[in-house]
Short mmCIF file of C-alpha atoms in Angstrom, two decimals:
data_model
loop_
_atom_site.label_atom_id
_atom_site.label_comp_id
_atom_site.label_asym_id
_atom_site.label_seq_id
_atom_site.Cartn_x
_atom_site.Cartn_y
_atom_site.Cartn_z
CA MET A 1 33.57 21.69 45.68
CA GLU A 2 35.15 22.90 42.25
CA ASP A 3 36.46 21.03 39.52
CA LYS A 4 36.15 22.47 36.01
CA SER A 5 37.51 19.01 34.69
CA LYS A 6 34.30 17.49 35.70
CA SER A 7 31.47 20.14 35.17
CA ILE A 8 28.87 19.92 33.22
CA SER A 9 26.80 23.08 31.43
CA SER A 10 23.88 21.18 29.73
CA ILE A 11 22.03 18.18 30.69
CA VAL A 12 19.11 16.06 29.29
CA ILE A 13 16.44 14.96 32.15
CA THR A 14 13.66 12.60 31.59
CA GLY A 15 10.81 12.36 33.79
CA ALA A 16 11.40 16.12 34.07
CA ASP A 17 7.87 17.22 35.48
CA GLY A 18 7.55 14.85 38.36
CA PHE A 19 7.91 14.92 41.99
CA VAL A 20 12.00 14.05 42.19
CA GLY A 21 12.30 15.27 38.59
CA SER A 22 10.98 18.79 38.71
CA ASN A 23 12.97 20.00 41.73
CA THR A 24 16.27 18.40 40.25
CA VAL A 25 15.48 20.43 37.06
CA ASN A 26 14.79 23.70 39.24
CA LYS A 27 18.28 22.98 41.01
CA PHE A 28 20.00 22.61 37.51
CA LEU A 29 18.39 25.91 36.55
CA ASN A 30 19.30 27.71 39.49
CA GLU A 31 22.95 26.66 39.28
CA GLY A 32 22.93 28.18 35.51
CA VAL A 33 22.85 24.73 33.53
CA LYS A 34 20.97 24.22 30.30
CA VAL A 35 18.25 21.81 30.79
CA ILE A 36 16.46 19.82 27.81
CA ALA A 37 13.53 18.26 29.97
CA ILE A 38 11.50 15.73 28.59
CA ASP A 39 8.13 14.46 30.27
CA LEU A 40 4.64 13.06 28.77
CA PRO A 41 2.64 16.30 29.97
CA GLU A 42 1.90 18.63 26.80
CA GLU A 43 2.96 21.54 29.10
CA PRO A 44 4.96 21.29 32.28
CA ARG A 45 2.91 21.58 35.44
CA ARG A 46 5.79 22.08 37.96
CA LEU A 47 8.72 23.82 36.30
CA ILE A 48 9.86 27.31 36.68
CA LYS A 49 10.18 29.34 33.54
CA SER A 50 13.91 30.07 32.55
CA PRO A 51 15.78 30.89 29.37
CA ASN A 52 18.15 27.87 30.07
CA LEU A 53 15.12 25.50 29.82
CA LYS A 54 13.62 23.72 26.82
CA TYR A 55 10.75 21.49 27.70
CA TYR A 56 9.83 18.49 25.46
CA SER A 57 6.61 16.56 25.44
CA CYS A 58 7.71 13.05 24.32
CA ASP A 59 7.42 9.32 25.64
CA ILE A 60 10.97 8.00 26.05
CA SER A 61 9.90 4.62 24.49
CA ASN A 62 9.45 6.71 21.20
CA ALA A 63 13.01 6.33 20.20
CA SER A 64 13.19 8.12 16.44
CA LYS A 65 11.23 11.27 18.56
CA MET A 66 13.78 10.92 21.12
CA ARG A 67 16.71 10.95 18.61
CA LYS A 68 15.55 13.87 16.72
CA ILE A 69 15.22 15.80 20.21
CA LEU A 70 18.61 14.65 21.17
CA SER A 71 20.20 15.64 17.82
CA GLU A 72 19.06 19.27 18.14
CA ASN A 73 20.08 19.69 21.72
CA HIS A 74 23.76 19.33 22.44
CA ALA A 75 24.18 17.92 26.34
CA ASP A 76 26.96 17.11 28.38
CA ALA A 77 24.95 14.64 30.61
CA PHE A 78 22.00 12.51 30.64
CA LEU A 79 19.96 12.25 33.84
CA HIS A 80 17.17 9.31 33.62
CA PHE A 81 13.86 9.60 36.10
CA ALA A 82 11.47 8.51 33.80
CA TRP A 83 9.95 5.04 35.06
CA LYS A 84 6.52 4.03 34.59
CA GLY A 85 4.71 2.38 37.62
CA SER A 86 6.98 3.67 40.33
CA ALA A 87 3.73 3.88 42.84
CA GLY A 88 0.71 2.18 43.15
CA ALA A 89 -0.27 -1.19 41.58
CA GLU A 90 1.95 -1.23 38.47
CA ARG A 91 5.11 -1.55 41.12
CA THR A 92 4.15 -5.47 40.84
CA ASP A 93 3.54 -5.42 36.79
CA TYR A 94 6.54 -7.38 35.91
CA ASN A 95 5.98 -6.80 32.30
CA LEU A 96 6.09 -3.31 32.86
CA GLN A 97 9.05 -3.15 35.09
CA ILE A 98 11.05 -5.20 32.74
CA GLN A 99 10.16 -2.73 29.87
CA ASN A 100 11.30 -0.05 32.19
CA ALA A 101 14.83 -1.74 32.23
CA LEU A 102 14.97 -2.10 28.46
CA THR A 103 13.65 1.36 27.92
CA THR A 104 16.93 2.94 30.37
CA VAL A 105 19.26 0.58 28.39
CA GLU A 106 18.11 2.34 25.33
CA CYS A 107 18.30 6.08 26.66
CA LEU A 108 21.66 4.89 27.53
CA ASN A 109 22.79 4.02 23.91
CA MET A 110 20.70 7.35 22.83
CA ALA A 111 22.71 9.20 25.05
CA LYS A 112 26.09 7.96 23.67
CA GLU A 113 25.11 8.33 20.56
CA ALA A 114 24.24 12.21 21.20
CA GLY A 115 27.87 12.42 22.55
CA ALA A 116 26.92 12.97 26.31
CA LYS A 117 29.67 11.97 28.52
CA ARG A 118 28.17 11.02 31.55
CA PHE A 119 24.77 8.86 32.12
CA ILE A 120 23.18 8.95 35.54
CA CYS A 121 19.96 7.33 36.30
CA ALA A 122 17.68 7.55 39.68
CA GLY A 123 18.15 4.16 41.34
CA SER A 124 16.69 2.62 44.35
CA ILE A 125 17.84 1.49 47.83
CA MET A 126 15.64 -1.07 47.18
CA GLU A 127 17.96 -2.79 44.82
CA TYR A 128 20.00 -3.85 47.89
CA GLU A 129 16.68 -4.87 49.53
CA ILE A 130 16.54 -7.24 46.08
CA GLU A 131 19.89 -8.74 46.61
CA PHE A 132 19.08 -9.70 50.22
CA ALA A 133 15.95 -11.40 49.60
CA ILE A 134 16.67 -13.33 46.49
CA HIS A 135 19.83 -14.69 47.39
CA ALA A 136 18.54 -15.60 51.16
CA GLN A 137 17.92 -19.12 51.77
CA GLY A 138 14.10 -20.20 52.00
CA SER A 139 13.05 -16.38 51.46
CA LYS A 140 9.79 -15.85 49.71
CA PRO A 141 10.07 -12.33 48.42
CA GLY A 142 6.67 -10.17 47.99
CA MET A 143 5.33 -8.91 44.98
CA GLY A 144 6.09 -5.45 46.29
CA TYR A 145 9.82 -6.14 45.24
CA ILE A 146 9.30 -6.39 41.66
CA TYR A 147 9.64 -2.42 41.39
CA GLY A 148 13.18 -3.20 42.92
CA MET A 149 13.79 -6.04 40.72
CA GLY A 150 13.37 -3.63 37.90
CA LYS A 151 15.85 -1.41 38.95
CA HIS A 152 18.06 -4.11 39.61
CA ILE A 153 17.94 -5.33 35.95
CA ALA A 154 18.29 -1.74 34.79
CA HIS A 155 21.48 -1.33 36.72
CA SER A 156 22.97 -4.46 36.01
CA LEU A 157 22.26 -4.44 32.40
CA CYS A 158 23.43 -0.70 32.13
CA LYS A 159 26.99 -1.13 33.89
CA SER A 160 27.67 -3.66 31.25
CA ILE A 161 26.92 -1.68 28.28
CA ALA A 162 28.29 1.47 29.45
CA ALA A 163 31.53 -0.35 29.79
CA ASN A 164 31.19 -1.94 26.26
CA ILE A 165 30.33 1.60 24.41
CA GLY A 166 32.31 4.05 26.33
CA ILE A 167 30.24 6.31 28.58
CA ASP A 168 30.16 6.85 32.20
CA LEU A 169 27.55 5.37 34.34
CA ILE A 170 26.69 6.91 37.84
CA TRP A 171 24.20 5.52 39.55
CA PRO A 172 22.52 7.37 42.46
CA MET A 173 20.28 5.16 44.74
CA ILE A 174 17.76 7.21 46.54
CA THR A 175 16.59 6.42 49.93
CA ASN A 176 12.87 7.61 50.64
CA ALA A 177 12.40 11.37 49.05
CA TYR A 178 9.40 13.21 50.47
CA GLY A 179 8.49 16.42 50.56
CA VAL A 180 5.92 19.57 49.30
CA GLY A 181 4.42 18.59 45.79
CA GLU A 182 4.29 14.94 46.23
CA LEU A 183 0.74 13.60 46.14
CA SER A 184 1.37 9.73 46.28
CA PRO A 185 0.11 7.59 49.03
CA ARG A 186 3.31 6.57 50.32
CA PHE A 187 4.09 6.45 54.06
CA ILE A 188 5.02 9.93 54.80
CA ASN A 189 1.89 11.33 53.12
CA THR A 190 -0.45 8.55 54.57
CA THR A 191 0.87 9.23 58.11
CA LEU A 192 0.90 13.31 57.74
CA ARG A 193 -3.01 12.73 56.50
CA LYS A 194 -3.73 10.83 59.29
CA ILE A 195 -2.29 13.29 61.55
CA ILE A 196 -3.89 16.30 59.88
CA ASN A 197 -7.65 14.33 59.75
CA HIS A 198 -6.87 13.46 63.74
CA GLU A 199 -7.01 9.52 62.65
CA PRO A 200 -5.51 6.63 64.98
CA LEU A 201 -1.96 6.22 64.43
CA GLN A 202 -1.63 2.46 64.21
CA PHE A 203 2.02 1.01 62.86
CA THR A 204 3.89 -2.13 63.16
CA ALA A 205 6.62 -2.71 65.52
CA ALA A 206 8.55 -0.53 62.81
CA THR A 207 12.00 -2.03 63.84
CA GLN A 208 13.45 -2.20 60.56
CA ASN A 209 16.47 0.40 59.56
CA TYR A 210 14.87 3.02 57.43
CA ASP A 211 15.72 6.55 55.91
CA PHE A 212 14.29 9.71 54.92
CA VAL A 213 15.22 12.57 52.69
CA TYR A 214 13.77 15.76 51.90
CA VAL A 215 13.10 16.49 48.00
CA THR A 216 15.18 19.80 47.73
CA ASP A 217 18.17 17.63 49.29
CA VAL A 218 17.46 15.05 47.04
CA ALA A 219 17.85 17.21 44.16
CA LYS A 220 20.91 19.04 45.62
CA ALA A 221 22.54 15.54 45.68
CA LEU A 222 21.55 14.67 42.28
CA TYR A 223 23.05 17.93 40.88
CA LEU A 224 26.44 17.04 42.82
CA VAL A 225 26.46 13.55 41.41
CA ALA A 226 26.01 14.42 38.01
CA GLN A 227 29.18 17.20 38.46
CA PHE A 228 31.41 15.58 40.34
CA GLY A 229 30.13 11.61 40.85
CA LYS A 230 32.84 9.01 39.91
CA PRO A 231 32.34 7.20 36.86
CA PHE A 232 30.95 3.80 37.29
CA SER A 233 29.85 4.38 41.11
CA GLU A 234 26.91 4.17 43.25
CA TYR A 235 25.85 6.92 45.78
CA ILE A 236 23.25 6.48 48.43
CA ILE A 237 21.21 9.78 48.61
CA GLY A 238 19.80 9.90 52.16
CA SER A 239 20.14 11.82 55.22
CA GLY A 240 22.73 10.50 56.79
CA GLU A 241 20.74 9.55 59.83
CA ALA A 242 19.50 6.21 59.13
CA GLY A 243 17.92 4.20 61.99
CA PRO A 244 14.57 2.28 63.05
CA LEU A 245 11.43 3.28 61.51
CA LYS A 246 9.96 3.86 65.08
CA GLY A 247 12.10 6.45 65.55
CA PHE A 248 11.24 8.73 62.50
CA ILE A 249 7.44 8.15 63.21
CA LEU A 250 8.03 9.54 66.78
CA GLU A 251 9.91 12.19 65.59
CA MET A 252 7.34 13.17 62.85
CA THR A 253 4.53 12.50 65.24
CA LYS A 254 6.08 15.07 67.60
CA ALA A 255 7.15 17.71 64.92
CA CYS A 256 3.89 17.72 63.63
CA GLY A 257 1.78 18.12 66.59
CA ALA A 258 0.01 14.77 66.42
CA GLU A 259 -3.18 14.79 69.01
CA THR A 260 -2.66 11.17 69.51
CA ALA A 261 0.55 9.17 70.35
CA PRO A 262 1.59 6.27 67.85
CA LEU A 263 0.52 2.91 68.48
CA PHE A 264 3.08 0.26 67.90
CA GLY A 265 2.14 -3.25 67.67
CA ASP A 266 3.82 -6.61 68.12
CA ILE A 267 3.74 -7.64 64.95
CA PRO A 268 7.78 -8.35 63.77
CA PHE A 269 8.99 -7.27 60.65
CA THR A 270 9.42 -10.00 58.00
CA GLY A 271 10.84 -8.14 55.11
CA THR A 272 14.24 -7.41 54.33
CA ASN A 273 16.06 -5.52 57.07
CA LEU A 274 19.04 -3.60 55.88
CA PRO A 275 22.18 -2.99 58.04
CA LEU A 276 22.42 0.83 58.69
CA SER A 277 25.81 0.64 56.88
CA THR A 278 23.89 0.17 53.57
CA PHE A 279 22.23 3.79 54.47
CA SER A 280 25.83 5.52 54.71
CA ILE A 281 26.30 8.69 52.46
CA GLU A 282 30.02 8.56 53.22
CA ASP A 283 30.74 8.54 49.55
CA LEU A 284 28.08 10.88 48.53
CA GLN A 285 29.86 13.44 50.91
CA THR A 286 33.65 12.49 50.36
CA ASP A 287 33.45 12.55 46.47
CA CYS A 288 30.69 15.28 45.63
CA GLY A 289 30.46 17.57 49.10
CA PHE A 290 26.89 16.89 49.73
CA SER A 291 25.57 17.93 53.08
CA PRO A 292 21.97 17.75 53.92
CA GLU A 293 20.09 21.14 54.97
CA VAL A 294 16.70 20.02 55.77
CA SER A 295 16.06 18.00 59.09
CA PHE A 296 13.38 15.55 59.28
CA ALA A 297 11.42 17.23 61.73
CA GLU A 298 11.32 20.72 59.25
CA GLY A 299 10.75 18.82 56.39
CA THR A 300 7.66 16.96 57.71
CA ARG A 301 6.44 19.92 58.91
CA LYS A 302 6.80 21.80 55.71
CA THR A 303 5.30 18.96 53.84
CA MET A 304 2.21 18.88 56.44
CA GLU A 305 1.41 22.28 55.93
CA TRP A 306 1.53 21.92 51.85
CA LEU A 307 -1.02 18.94 52.33
CA LYS A 308 -3.40 21.09 54.42
CA THR A 309 -3.68 23.46 51.52
CA GLN A 310 -4.44 20.29 48.87
#
């Protein structure tokens, strides 16, 4: 896809040294885009060296330091990943998640002040789960929803504020990113470690709809969204092959040579089961020209081989 009127040549990326952030930074660099990368470590651990990369160690809640960095570096766009408590027990810390939302708004304002034309924030498909869970009569959402609530609050605030201050807001919503380089105890990693260690593979009925997308495909999608995404639009980033979780488990265990067959219990799923249409990547394909490159079988094999080295 080629549209010079929308192309960007420089971008600020927060949370740049994280799992998804670093893959996305490297994608922009490979495409010849100048990147101002911001994260907490004094030195980046995952980023490739490039003359087009400037790295800054900074807590994004430090507004004065952030403004100084932005004043010294022109950027056409601002891509926001930094989000505390995205995994583990902190996902249920409502004070932290609300603060994340407010910090996101401050980043939006700073991006506008610095002259960026577009603000792209990494959202989550959990935002849709929140809407279903909150508005369903008699529902009792668990604490695990609080992370998604923070994302939903950030999205809601940013959309009004972006319209008011005059900056294009684009909100890509990642389904479930996985791949080489991730060390968290999320579902794919936990299951692959069980396969590696020859542990029993026991699951619930796994009837809920799901999707997984390999991290390099996430990075590719985010690059295309930043370049070609329509203002005030949201884009689902997924594989385009969403379906019941059970199907993904069977495909993963087959592709990765599990010695024991997965066992599915008769415990019904009691969370929010999103309709398959929610996972559609049609807008991402139509507006931005995205097509995933890594199949689930290939991606899980790659991830397992990498986990064996850790």
